[in-house]
CSV table of C-alpha atoms and ligand atoms in Angstrom, one decimal:
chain,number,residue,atom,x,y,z
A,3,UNK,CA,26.0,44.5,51.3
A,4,UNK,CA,22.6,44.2,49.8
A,5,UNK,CA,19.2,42.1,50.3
A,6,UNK,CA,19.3,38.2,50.1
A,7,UNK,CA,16.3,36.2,49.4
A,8,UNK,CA,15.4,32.9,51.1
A,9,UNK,CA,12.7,31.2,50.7
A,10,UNK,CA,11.7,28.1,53.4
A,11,UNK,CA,8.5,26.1,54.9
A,12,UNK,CA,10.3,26.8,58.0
A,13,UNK,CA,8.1,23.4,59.7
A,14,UNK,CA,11.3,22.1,60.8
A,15,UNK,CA,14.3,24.0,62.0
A,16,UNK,CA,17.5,21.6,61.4
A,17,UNK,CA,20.7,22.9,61.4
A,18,UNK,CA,20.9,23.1,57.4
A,19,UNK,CA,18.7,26.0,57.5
A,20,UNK,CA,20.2,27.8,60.1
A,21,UNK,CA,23.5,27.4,57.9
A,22,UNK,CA,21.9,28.5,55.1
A,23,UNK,CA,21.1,31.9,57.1
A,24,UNK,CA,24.5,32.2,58.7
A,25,UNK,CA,26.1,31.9,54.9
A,26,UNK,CA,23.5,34.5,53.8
A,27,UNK,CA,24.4,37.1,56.2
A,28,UNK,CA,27.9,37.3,54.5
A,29,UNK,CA,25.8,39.1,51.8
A,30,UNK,CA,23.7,41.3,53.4
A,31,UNK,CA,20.1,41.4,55.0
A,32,UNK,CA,18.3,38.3,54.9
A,33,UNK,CA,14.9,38.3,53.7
A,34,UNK,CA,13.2,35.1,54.6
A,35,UNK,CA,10.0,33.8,52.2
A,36,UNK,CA,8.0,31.9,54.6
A,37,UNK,CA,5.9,29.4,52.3
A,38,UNK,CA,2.4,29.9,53.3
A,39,UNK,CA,0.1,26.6,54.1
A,40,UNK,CA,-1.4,27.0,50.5
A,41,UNK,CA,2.2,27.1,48.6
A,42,UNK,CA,3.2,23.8,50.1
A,43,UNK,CA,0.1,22.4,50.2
A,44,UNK,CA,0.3,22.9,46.0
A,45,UNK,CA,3.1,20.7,46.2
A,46,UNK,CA,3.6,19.0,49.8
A,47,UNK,CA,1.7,17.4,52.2
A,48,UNK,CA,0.2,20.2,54.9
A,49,UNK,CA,3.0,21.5,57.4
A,50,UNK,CA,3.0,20.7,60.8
A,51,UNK,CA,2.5,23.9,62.2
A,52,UNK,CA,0.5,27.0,60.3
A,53,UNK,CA,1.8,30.0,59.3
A,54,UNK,CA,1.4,31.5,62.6
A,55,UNK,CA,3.4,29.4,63.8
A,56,UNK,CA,5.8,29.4,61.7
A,57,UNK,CA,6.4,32.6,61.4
A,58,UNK,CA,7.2,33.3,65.2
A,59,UNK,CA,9.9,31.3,64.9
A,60,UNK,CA,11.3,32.0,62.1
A,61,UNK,CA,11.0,35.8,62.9
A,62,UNK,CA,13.4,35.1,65.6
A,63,UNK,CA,16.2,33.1,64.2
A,64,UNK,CA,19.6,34.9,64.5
A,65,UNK,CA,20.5,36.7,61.5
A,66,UNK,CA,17.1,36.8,60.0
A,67,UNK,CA,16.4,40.5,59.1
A,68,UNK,CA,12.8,40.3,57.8
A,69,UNK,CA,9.7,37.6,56.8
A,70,UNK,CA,7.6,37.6,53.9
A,71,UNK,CA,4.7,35.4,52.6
A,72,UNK,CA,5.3,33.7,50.1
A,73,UNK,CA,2.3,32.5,48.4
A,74,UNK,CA,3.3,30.3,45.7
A,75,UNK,CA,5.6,27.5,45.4
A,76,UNK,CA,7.8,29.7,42.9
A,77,UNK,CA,10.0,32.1,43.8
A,78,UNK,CA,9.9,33.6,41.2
A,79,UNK,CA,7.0,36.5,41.9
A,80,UNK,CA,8.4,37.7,45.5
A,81,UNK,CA,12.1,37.8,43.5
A,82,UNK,CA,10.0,40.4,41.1
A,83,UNK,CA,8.5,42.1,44.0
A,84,UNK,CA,11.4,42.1,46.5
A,85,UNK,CA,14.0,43.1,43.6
A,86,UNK,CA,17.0,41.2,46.3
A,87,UNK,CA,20.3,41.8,45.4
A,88,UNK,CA,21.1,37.6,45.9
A,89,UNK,CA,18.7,34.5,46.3
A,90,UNK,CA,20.2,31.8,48.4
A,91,UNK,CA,19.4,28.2,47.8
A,92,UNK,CA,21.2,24.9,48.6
A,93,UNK,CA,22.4,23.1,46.0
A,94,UNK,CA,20.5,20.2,46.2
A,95,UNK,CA,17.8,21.6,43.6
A,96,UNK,CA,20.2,21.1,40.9
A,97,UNK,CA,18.3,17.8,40.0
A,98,UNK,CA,15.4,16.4,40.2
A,99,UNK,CA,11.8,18.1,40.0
A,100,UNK,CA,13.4,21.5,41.1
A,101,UNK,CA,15.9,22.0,38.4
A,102,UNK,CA,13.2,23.7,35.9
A,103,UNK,CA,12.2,26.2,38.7
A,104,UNK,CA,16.2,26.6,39.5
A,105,UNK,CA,16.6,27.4,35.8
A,106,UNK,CA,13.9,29.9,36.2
A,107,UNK,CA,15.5,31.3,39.0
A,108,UNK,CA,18.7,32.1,37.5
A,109,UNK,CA,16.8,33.3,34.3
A,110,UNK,CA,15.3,36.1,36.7
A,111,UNK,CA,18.3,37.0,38.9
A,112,UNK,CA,20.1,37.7,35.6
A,113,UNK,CA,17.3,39.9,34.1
A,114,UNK,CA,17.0,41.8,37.7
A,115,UNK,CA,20.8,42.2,38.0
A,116,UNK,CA,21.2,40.1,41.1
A,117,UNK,CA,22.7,36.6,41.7
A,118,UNK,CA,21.9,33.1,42.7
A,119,UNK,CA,24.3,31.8,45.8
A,120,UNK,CA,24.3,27.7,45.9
A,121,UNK,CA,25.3,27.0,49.2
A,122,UNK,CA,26.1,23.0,49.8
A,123,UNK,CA,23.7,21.2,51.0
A,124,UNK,CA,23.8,19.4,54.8
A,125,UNK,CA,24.2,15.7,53.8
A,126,UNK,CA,21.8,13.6,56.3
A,127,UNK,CA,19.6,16.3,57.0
A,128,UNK,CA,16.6,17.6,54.8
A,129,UNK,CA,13.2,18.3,55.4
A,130,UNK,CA,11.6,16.0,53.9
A,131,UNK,CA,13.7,13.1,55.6
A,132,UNK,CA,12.8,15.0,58.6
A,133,UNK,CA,8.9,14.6,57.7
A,134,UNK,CA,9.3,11.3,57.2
A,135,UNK,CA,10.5,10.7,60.3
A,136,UNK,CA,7.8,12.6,62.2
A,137,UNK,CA,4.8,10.8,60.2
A,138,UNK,CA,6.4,7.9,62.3
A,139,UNK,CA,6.1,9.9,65.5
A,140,UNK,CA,2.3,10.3,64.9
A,141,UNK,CA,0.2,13.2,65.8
A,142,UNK,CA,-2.4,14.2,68.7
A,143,UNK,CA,-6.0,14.3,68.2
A,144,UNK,CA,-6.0,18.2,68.2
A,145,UNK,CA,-3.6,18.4,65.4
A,146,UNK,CA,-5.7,16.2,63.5
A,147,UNK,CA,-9.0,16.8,64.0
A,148,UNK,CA,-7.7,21.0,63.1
A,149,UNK,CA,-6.3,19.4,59.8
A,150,UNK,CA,-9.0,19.7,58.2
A,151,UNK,CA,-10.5,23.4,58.0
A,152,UNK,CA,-6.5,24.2,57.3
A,153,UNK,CA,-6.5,21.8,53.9
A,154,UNK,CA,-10.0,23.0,52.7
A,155,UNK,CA,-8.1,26.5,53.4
A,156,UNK,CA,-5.1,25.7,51.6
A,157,UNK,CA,-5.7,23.1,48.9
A,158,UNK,CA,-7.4,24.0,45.7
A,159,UNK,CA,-9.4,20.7,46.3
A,160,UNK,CA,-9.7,17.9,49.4
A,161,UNK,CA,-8.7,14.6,48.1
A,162,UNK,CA,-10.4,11.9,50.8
A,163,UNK,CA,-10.5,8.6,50.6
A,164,UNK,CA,-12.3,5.6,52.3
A,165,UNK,CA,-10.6,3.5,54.9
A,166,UNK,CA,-12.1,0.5,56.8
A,167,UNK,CA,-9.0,-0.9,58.5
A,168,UNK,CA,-6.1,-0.2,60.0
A,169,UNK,CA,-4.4,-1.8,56.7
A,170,UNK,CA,-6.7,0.6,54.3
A,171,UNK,CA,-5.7,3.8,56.6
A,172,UNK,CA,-1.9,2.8,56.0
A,173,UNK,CA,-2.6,2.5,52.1
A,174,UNK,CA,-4.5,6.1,52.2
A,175,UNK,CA,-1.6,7.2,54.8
A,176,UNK,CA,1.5,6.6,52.2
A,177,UNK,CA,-0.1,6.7,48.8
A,178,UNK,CA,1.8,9.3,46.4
A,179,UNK,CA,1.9,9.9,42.9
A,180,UNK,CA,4.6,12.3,41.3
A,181,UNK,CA,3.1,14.7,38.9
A,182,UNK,CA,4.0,17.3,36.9
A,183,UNK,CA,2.8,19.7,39.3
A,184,UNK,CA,3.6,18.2,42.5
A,185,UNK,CA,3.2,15.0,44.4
A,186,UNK,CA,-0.6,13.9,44.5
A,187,UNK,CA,-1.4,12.3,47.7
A,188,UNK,CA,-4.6,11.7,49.8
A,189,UNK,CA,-5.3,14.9,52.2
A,190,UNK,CA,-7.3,12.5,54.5
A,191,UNK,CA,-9.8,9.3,54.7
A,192,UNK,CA,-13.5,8.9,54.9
A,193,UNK,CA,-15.0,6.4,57.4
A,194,UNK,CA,-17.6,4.9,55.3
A,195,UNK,CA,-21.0,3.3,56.4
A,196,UNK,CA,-20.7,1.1,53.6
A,197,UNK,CA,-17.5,-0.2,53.6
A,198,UNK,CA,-17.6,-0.2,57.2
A,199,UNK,CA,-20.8,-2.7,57.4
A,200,UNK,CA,-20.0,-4.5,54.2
A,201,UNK,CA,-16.5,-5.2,55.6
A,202,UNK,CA,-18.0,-7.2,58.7
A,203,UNK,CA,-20.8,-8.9,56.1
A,204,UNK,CA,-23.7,-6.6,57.4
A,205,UNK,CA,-26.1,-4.3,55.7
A,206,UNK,CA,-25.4,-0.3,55.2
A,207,UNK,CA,-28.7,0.3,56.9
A,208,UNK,CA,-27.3,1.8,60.2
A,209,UNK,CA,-27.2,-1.7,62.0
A,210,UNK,CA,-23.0,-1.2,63.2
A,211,UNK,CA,-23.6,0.8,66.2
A,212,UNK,CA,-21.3,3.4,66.9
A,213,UNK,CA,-19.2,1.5,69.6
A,214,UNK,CA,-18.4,-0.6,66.8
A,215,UNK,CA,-17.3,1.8,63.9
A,216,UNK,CA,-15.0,3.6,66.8
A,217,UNK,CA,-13.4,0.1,67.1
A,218,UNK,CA,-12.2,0.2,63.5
A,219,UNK,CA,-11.7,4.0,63.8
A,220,UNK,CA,-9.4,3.8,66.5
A,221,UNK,CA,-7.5,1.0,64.3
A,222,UNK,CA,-7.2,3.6,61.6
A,223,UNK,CA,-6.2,6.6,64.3
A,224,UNK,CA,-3.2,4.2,65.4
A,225,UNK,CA,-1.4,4.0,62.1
A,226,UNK,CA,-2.3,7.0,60.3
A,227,UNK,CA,-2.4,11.1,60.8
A,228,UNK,CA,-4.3,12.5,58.6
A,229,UNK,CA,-7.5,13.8,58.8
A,230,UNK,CA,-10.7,11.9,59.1
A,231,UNK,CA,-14.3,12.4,58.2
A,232,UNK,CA,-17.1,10.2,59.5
A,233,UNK,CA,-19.7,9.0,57.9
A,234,UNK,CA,-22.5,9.6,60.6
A,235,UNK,CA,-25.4,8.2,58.8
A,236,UNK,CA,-28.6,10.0,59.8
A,237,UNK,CA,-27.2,10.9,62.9
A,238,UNK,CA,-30.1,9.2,64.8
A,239,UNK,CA,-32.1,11.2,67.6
A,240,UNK,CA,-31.4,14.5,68.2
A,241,UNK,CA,-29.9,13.7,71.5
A,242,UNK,CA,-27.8,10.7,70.4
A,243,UNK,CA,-25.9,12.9,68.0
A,244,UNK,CA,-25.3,15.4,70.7
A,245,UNK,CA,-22.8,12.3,71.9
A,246,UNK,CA,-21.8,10.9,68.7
A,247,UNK,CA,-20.1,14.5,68.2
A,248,UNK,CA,-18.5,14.9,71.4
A,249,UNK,CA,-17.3,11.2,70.8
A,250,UNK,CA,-15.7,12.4,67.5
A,251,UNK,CA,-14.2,15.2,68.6
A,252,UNK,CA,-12.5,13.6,71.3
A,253,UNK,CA,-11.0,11.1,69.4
A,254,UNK,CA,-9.6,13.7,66.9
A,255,UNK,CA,-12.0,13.1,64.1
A,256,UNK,CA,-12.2,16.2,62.1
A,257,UNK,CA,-16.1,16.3,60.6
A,258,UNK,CA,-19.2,14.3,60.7
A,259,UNK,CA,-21.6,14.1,57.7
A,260,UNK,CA,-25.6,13.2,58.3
A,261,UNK,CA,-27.7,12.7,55.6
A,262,UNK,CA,-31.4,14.1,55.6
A,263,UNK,CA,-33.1,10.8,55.2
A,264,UNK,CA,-36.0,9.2,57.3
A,265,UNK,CA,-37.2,5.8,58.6
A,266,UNK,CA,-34.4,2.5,57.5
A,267,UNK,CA,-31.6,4.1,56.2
A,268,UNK,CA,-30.8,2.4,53.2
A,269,UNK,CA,-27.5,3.1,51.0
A,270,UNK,CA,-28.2,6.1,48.5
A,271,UNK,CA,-26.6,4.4,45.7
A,272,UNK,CA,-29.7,1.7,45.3
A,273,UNK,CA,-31.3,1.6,42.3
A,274,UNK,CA,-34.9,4.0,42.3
A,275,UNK,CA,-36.7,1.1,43.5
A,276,UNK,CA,-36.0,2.1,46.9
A,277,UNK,CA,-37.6,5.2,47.8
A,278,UNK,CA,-36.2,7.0,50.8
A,279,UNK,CA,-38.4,9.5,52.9
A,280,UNK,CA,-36.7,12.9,53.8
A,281,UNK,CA,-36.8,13.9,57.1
A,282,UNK,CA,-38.8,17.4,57.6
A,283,UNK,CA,-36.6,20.2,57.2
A,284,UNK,CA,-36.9,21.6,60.7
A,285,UNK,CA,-36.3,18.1,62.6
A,286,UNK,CA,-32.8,18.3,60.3
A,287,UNK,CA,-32.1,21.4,61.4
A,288,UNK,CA,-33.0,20.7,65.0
A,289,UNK,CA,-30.6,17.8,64.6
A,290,UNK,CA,-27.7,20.3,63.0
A,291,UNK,CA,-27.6,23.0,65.6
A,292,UNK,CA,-27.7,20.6,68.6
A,293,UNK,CA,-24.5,18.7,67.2
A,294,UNK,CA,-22.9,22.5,67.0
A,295,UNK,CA,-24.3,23.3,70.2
A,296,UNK,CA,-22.5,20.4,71.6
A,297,UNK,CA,-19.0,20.3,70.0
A,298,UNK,CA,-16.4,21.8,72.6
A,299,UNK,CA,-13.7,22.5,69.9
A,300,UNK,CA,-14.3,25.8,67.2
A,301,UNK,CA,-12.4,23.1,64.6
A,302,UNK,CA,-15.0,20.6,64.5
A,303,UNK,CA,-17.2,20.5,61.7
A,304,UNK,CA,-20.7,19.3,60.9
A,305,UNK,CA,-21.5,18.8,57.4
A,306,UNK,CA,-25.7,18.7,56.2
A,307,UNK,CA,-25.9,15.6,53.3
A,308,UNK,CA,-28.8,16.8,51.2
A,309,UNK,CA,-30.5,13.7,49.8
A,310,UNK,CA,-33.0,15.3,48.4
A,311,UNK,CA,-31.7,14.3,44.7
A,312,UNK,CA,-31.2,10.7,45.7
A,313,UNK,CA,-35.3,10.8,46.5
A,314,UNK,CA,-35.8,12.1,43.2
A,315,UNK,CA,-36.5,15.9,44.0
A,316,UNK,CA,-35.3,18.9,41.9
A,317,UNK,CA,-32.6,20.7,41.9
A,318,UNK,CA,-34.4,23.8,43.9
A,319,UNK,CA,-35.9,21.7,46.5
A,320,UNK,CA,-32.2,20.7,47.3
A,321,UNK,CA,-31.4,24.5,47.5
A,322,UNK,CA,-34.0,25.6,49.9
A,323,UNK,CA,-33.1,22.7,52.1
A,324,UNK,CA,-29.2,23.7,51.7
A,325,UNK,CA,-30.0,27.1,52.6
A,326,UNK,CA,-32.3,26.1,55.8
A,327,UNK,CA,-29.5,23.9,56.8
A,328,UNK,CA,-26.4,26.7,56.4
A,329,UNK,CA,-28.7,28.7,59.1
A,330,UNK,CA,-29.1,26.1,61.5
A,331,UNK,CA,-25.3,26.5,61.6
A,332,UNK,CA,-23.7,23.5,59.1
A,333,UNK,CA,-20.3,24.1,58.6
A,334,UNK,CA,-20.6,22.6,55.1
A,335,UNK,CA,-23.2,21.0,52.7
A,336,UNK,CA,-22.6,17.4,50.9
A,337,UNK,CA,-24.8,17.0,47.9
A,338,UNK,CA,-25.1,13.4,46.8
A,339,UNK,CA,-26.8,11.9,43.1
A,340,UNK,CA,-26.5,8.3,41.8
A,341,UNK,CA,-27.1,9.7,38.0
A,342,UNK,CA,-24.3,9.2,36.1
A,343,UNK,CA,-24.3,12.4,33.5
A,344,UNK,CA,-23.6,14.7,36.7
A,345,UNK,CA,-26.0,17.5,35.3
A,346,UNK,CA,-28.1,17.7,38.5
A,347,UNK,CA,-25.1,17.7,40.7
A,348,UNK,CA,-23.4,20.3,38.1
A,349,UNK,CA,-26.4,22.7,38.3
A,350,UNK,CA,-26.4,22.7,42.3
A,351,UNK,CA,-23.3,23.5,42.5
A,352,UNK,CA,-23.2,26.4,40.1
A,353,UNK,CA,-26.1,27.8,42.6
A,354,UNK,CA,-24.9,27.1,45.8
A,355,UNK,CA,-21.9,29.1,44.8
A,356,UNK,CA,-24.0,31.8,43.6
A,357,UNK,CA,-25.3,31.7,47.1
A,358,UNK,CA,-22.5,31.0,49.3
A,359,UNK,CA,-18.7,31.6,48.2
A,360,UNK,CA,-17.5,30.3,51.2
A,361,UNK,CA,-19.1,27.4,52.3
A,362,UNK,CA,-17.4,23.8,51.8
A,363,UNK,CA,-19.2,21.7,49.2
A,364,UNK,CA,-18.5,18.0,49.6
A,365,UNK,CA,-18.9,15.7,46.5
A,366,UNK,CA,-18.7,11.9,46.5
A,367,UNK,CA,-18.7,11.1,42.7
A,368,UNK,CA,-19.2,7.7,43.0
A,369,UNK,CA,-21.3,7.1,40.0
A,370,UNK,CA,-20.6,10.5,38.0
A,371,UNK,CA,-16.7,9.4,38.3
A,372,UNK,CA,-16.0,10.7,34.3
A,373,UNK,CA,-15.3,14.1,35.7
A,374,UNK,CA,-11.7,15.0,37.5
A,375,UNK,CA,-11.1,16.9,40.7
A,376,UNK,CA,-10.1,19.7,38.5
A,377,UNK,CA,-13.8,19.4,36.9
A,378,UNK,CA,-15.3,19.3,40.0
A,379,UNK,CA,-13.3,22.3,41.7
A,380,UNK,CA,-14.3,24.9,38.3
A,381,UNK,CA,-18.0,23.5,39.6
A,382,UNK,CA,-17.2,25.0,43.2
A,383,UNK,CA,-16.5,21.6,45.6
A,384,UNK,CA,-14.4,21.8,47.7
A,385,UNK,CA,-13.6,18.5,48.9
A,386,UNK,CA,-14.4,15.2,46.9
A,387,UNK,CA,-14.5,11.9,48.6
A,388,UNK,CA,-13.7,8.7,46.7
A,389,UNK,CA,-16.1,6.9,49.1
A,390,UNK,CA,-15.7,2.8,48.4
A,391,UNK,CA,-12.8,2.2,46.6
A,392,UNK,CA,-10.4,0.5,49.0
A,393,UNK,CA,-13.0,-1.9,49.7
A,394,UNK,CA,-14.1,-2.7,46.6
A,395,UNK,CA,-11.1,-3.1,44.9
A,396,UNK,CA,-9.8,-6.1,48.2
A,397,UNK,CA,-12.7,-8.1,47.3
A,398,UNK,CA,-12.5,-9.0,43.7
A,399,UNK,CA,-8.4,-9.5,45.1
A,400,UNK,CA,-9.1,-11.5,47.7
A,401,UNK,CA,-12.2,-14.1,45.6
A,402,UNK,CA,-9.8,-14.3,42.9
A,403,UNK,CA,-6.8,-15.9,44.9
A,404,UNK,CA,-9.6,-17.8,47.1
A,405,UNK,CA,-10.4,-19.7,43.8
A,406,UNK,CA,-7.1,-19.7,42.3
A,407,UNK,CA,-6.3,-21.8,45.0
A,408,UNK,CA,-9.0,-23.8,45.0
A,409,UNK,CA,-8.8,-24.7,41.3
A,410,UNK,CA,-5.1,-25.6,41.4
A,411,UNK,CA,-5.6,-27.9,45.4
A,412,UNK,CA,-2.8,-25.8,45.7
A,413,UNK,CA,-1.2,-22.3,46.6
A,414,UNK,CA,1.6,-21.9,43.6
A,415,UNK,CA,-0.7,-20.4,41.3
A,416,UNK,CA,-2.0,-17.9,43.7
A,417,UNK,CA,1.3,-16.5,44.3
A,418,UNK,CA,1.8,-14.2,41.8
A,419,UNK,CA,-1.7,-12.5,42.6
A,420,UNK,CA,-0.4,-12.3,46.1
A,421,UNK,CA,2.1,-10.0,47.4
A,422,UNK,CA,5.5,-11.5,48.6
A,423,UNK,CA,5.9,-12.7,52.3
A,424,UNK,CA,9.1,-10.3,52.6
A,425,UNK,CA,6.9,-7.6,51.6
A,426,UNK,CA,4.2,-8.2,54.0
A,427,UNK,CA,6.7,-8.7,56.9
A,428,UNK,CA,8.3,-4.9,55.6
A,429,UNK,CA,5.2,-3.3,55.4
A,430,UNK,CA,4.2,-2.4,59.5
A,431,UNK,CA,7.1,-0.9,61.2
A,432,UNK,CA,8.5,-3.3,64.0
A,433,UNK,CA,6.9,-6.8,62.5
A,434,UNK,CA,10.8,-8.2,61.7
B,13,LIG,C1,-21.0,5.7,52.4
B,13,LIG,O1,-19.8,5.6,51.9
B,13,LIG,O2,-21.4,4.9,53.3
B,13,LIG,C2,-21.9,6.7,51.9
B,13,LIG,C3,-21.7,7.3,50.6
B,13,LIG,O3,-22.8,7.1,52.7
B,13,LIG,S1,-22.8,6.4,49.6
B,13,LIG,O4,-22.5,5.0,49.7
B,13,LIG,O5,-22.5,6.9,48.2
B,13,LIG,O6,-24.1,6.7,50.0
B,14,LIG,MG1,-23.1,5.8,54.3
């Protein structure tokens, strides 16, 4: 009898696991490799339940001997550590993308002396069929709104993107790319001022109340479960933002970010014939630390949105103003610029890192979009926000079949810039 090695996310306990461990207890003691949040995250969408939670019950699953982290999506470094004697694996990983780590597997096992055990694998039941199935269930706004701090935890980099609509949230929701290192997908969505006025034909200058963005926010809350961070303008008074975070947090949103402008609000991304005031850096903080002081949850975040590069200040004024705001209690700074050669937003980052190792840095590279996530992450953000997109790519869409149609006095021609009616009819759960 020796040691067997088995590595799981352990977010779903069906009965192909728990065969799995009965057939590894023929060999010895089983040695369970609980995938932490930041080893699935490298490849899967967050787990359900953290590690925590994971881990008490996996620890008492019959047959189960000891758990381990396991910090990377590879085996391959707790086989090297943990020397087992056997690794046991279903045999479903014989294709697809988990062949190559399979054939690293066995490449180890044989240079440690030990062996690799393919056990068959529970037709109809697999975790990520199961996962599936629970993105159907939904979630709860507790789950949600804790989503957050967990992915800025355990992914290299936040990938957010804008939603406006129910329809938008859905897009963000199932969007998935497979890469060479993983799938790519969306970690959560950012409910945008812009999009959210320009999508009802109004100016980004603060004018949709509140009671109106929740109406398209709970839209998007219906069909989707991920994570959400709202775009809170300048937060108004003092005592209005005291609300507008309780009013978040109760609906499960996961972070508000106000910006640190004065007077109209007008969008950053004008050209420099709009000059913006900044507020004065104590009414900012003022405005900070009451939003903390009135959040009921420890998981709610409030994120400072340092304008001060927008208004054409340097790169040091936006430091000291970053600094004053981390002590009035932000859980995380945005920095914004509109130039397109990054430098500014390069140099602040490099600093504020200097500074603080720890706190989130939010990015929305709107106009500096040359540089990748990866680029952005060696600069020290933490979470990037592709802030317009799904809006702006519906409305060239939607004008182009408008006046397909009308050049043709007919709908034939638009077709084929259209998706198909089966498709449509498909698309939400319980339309057929
Ligand atoms: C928004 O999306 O409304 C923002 C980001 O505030 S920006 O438009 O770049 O100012
Ligand atoms: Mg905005």
């Amino acid at each position: 009898m020796g040691l067997v090695y088995l590595g799981i996310t352990g977010d779903i306990i069906h009965p192909g696991i728990i065969n799995i461990i009965q057939e590894a207890t023929k060999y010895g003691d089983v040695m369970i490799g609980l995938l932490t949040d930041s080893a699935i995250a490298s490849h899967k969408r967050l787990p359900y339940l953290d590690y925590g939670q994971r881990l008490a019950v996996v620890e008492y699953i019959k047959g189960v001997s000891r758990v381990v982290p396991q910090d990377e999506w590879s085996y391959i470094p707790n086989l090297r550590k943990y020397k087992p004697d056997f690794i046991i694996h279903g045999d479903d990983w014989k294709e697809g993308p988990m062949s190559t780590l399979r054939d690293q597997v066995f490449a180890v096992m044989d240079e440690l002396g030990g062996k690799v055990i393919e056990v068959p694998y529970t037709k109809g039941i697999d975790s990520t069929a199961l996962s599936e199935q629970m993105k159907s269930i939904g979630t709860t706004p507790e789950i949600r709104l804790k989503a957050l701090r967990r992915l800025i935890a355990a992914r290299p980099i936040v990938r957010i993107m804008e939603a406006h609509s129910g329809l938008s949230g859905v897009i963000v929701e199932h969007a998935s790319v497979e890469m060479e290192d993983g799938i790519h997908c969306y970690d959560g969505m950012w409910s945008s001022s812009l999009t959210d006025s320009t999508s009802k034909g109004k100016p980004d200058i603060e004018a949709v109340d509140l009671t109106n963005r929740l109406q398209d926010l709970t839209n998007i809350l219906e069909c989707t479960t991920k994570p959400i961070i709202f775009d809170g303008d300048t937060g108004g008074l003092a005592e209005h933002f005291a609300f507008t975070v309780r009013t978040l947090e109760r609906n499960g949103i996961s972070a508000v970010i106000i910006e640190d402008k004065q007077g109209l609000k007008k969008n950053s991304l004008f050209g420099t014939d709009v000059v913006q005031q900044l507020a004065p850096v104590e009414d900012f903080c003022n405005k900070i630390s009451t939003g903390k002081r009135a959040q009921v949850t420890n998981d709610f975040m409030v994120i400072a949105r340092l304008e001060s590069l927008i208004a054409g200040g340097t790169v040091d004024e936006a430091l000291a103003r970053a600094k004053a705001y981390v002590v009035a209690g932000a859980d995380g700074i945005m920095i914004h610029s509109k130039k397109k050669d990054g430098h500014e937003i390069k140099d602040f980052c490099t600093r504020f890192r200097e500074l603080y190792a720890h706190i989130p840095l939010v990015l929305v590279p709107t106009t500096y979009n040359q540089f990748t996530e990866r680029e952005l992450k060696a600069w020290g953000a933490n979470i990037v926000i592709y802030a317009n997109h799904m809006l702006r790519a519906s409305y060239p869409a939607m004008k182009q079949v408008a006046e397909t149609i009308l050049s043709h006095g007919r709908s034939l021609e638009a077709d084929a810039q259209c998706m198909p009616i089966k498709q449509i009819l498909d698309l939400i759960p319980g339309t057929r």
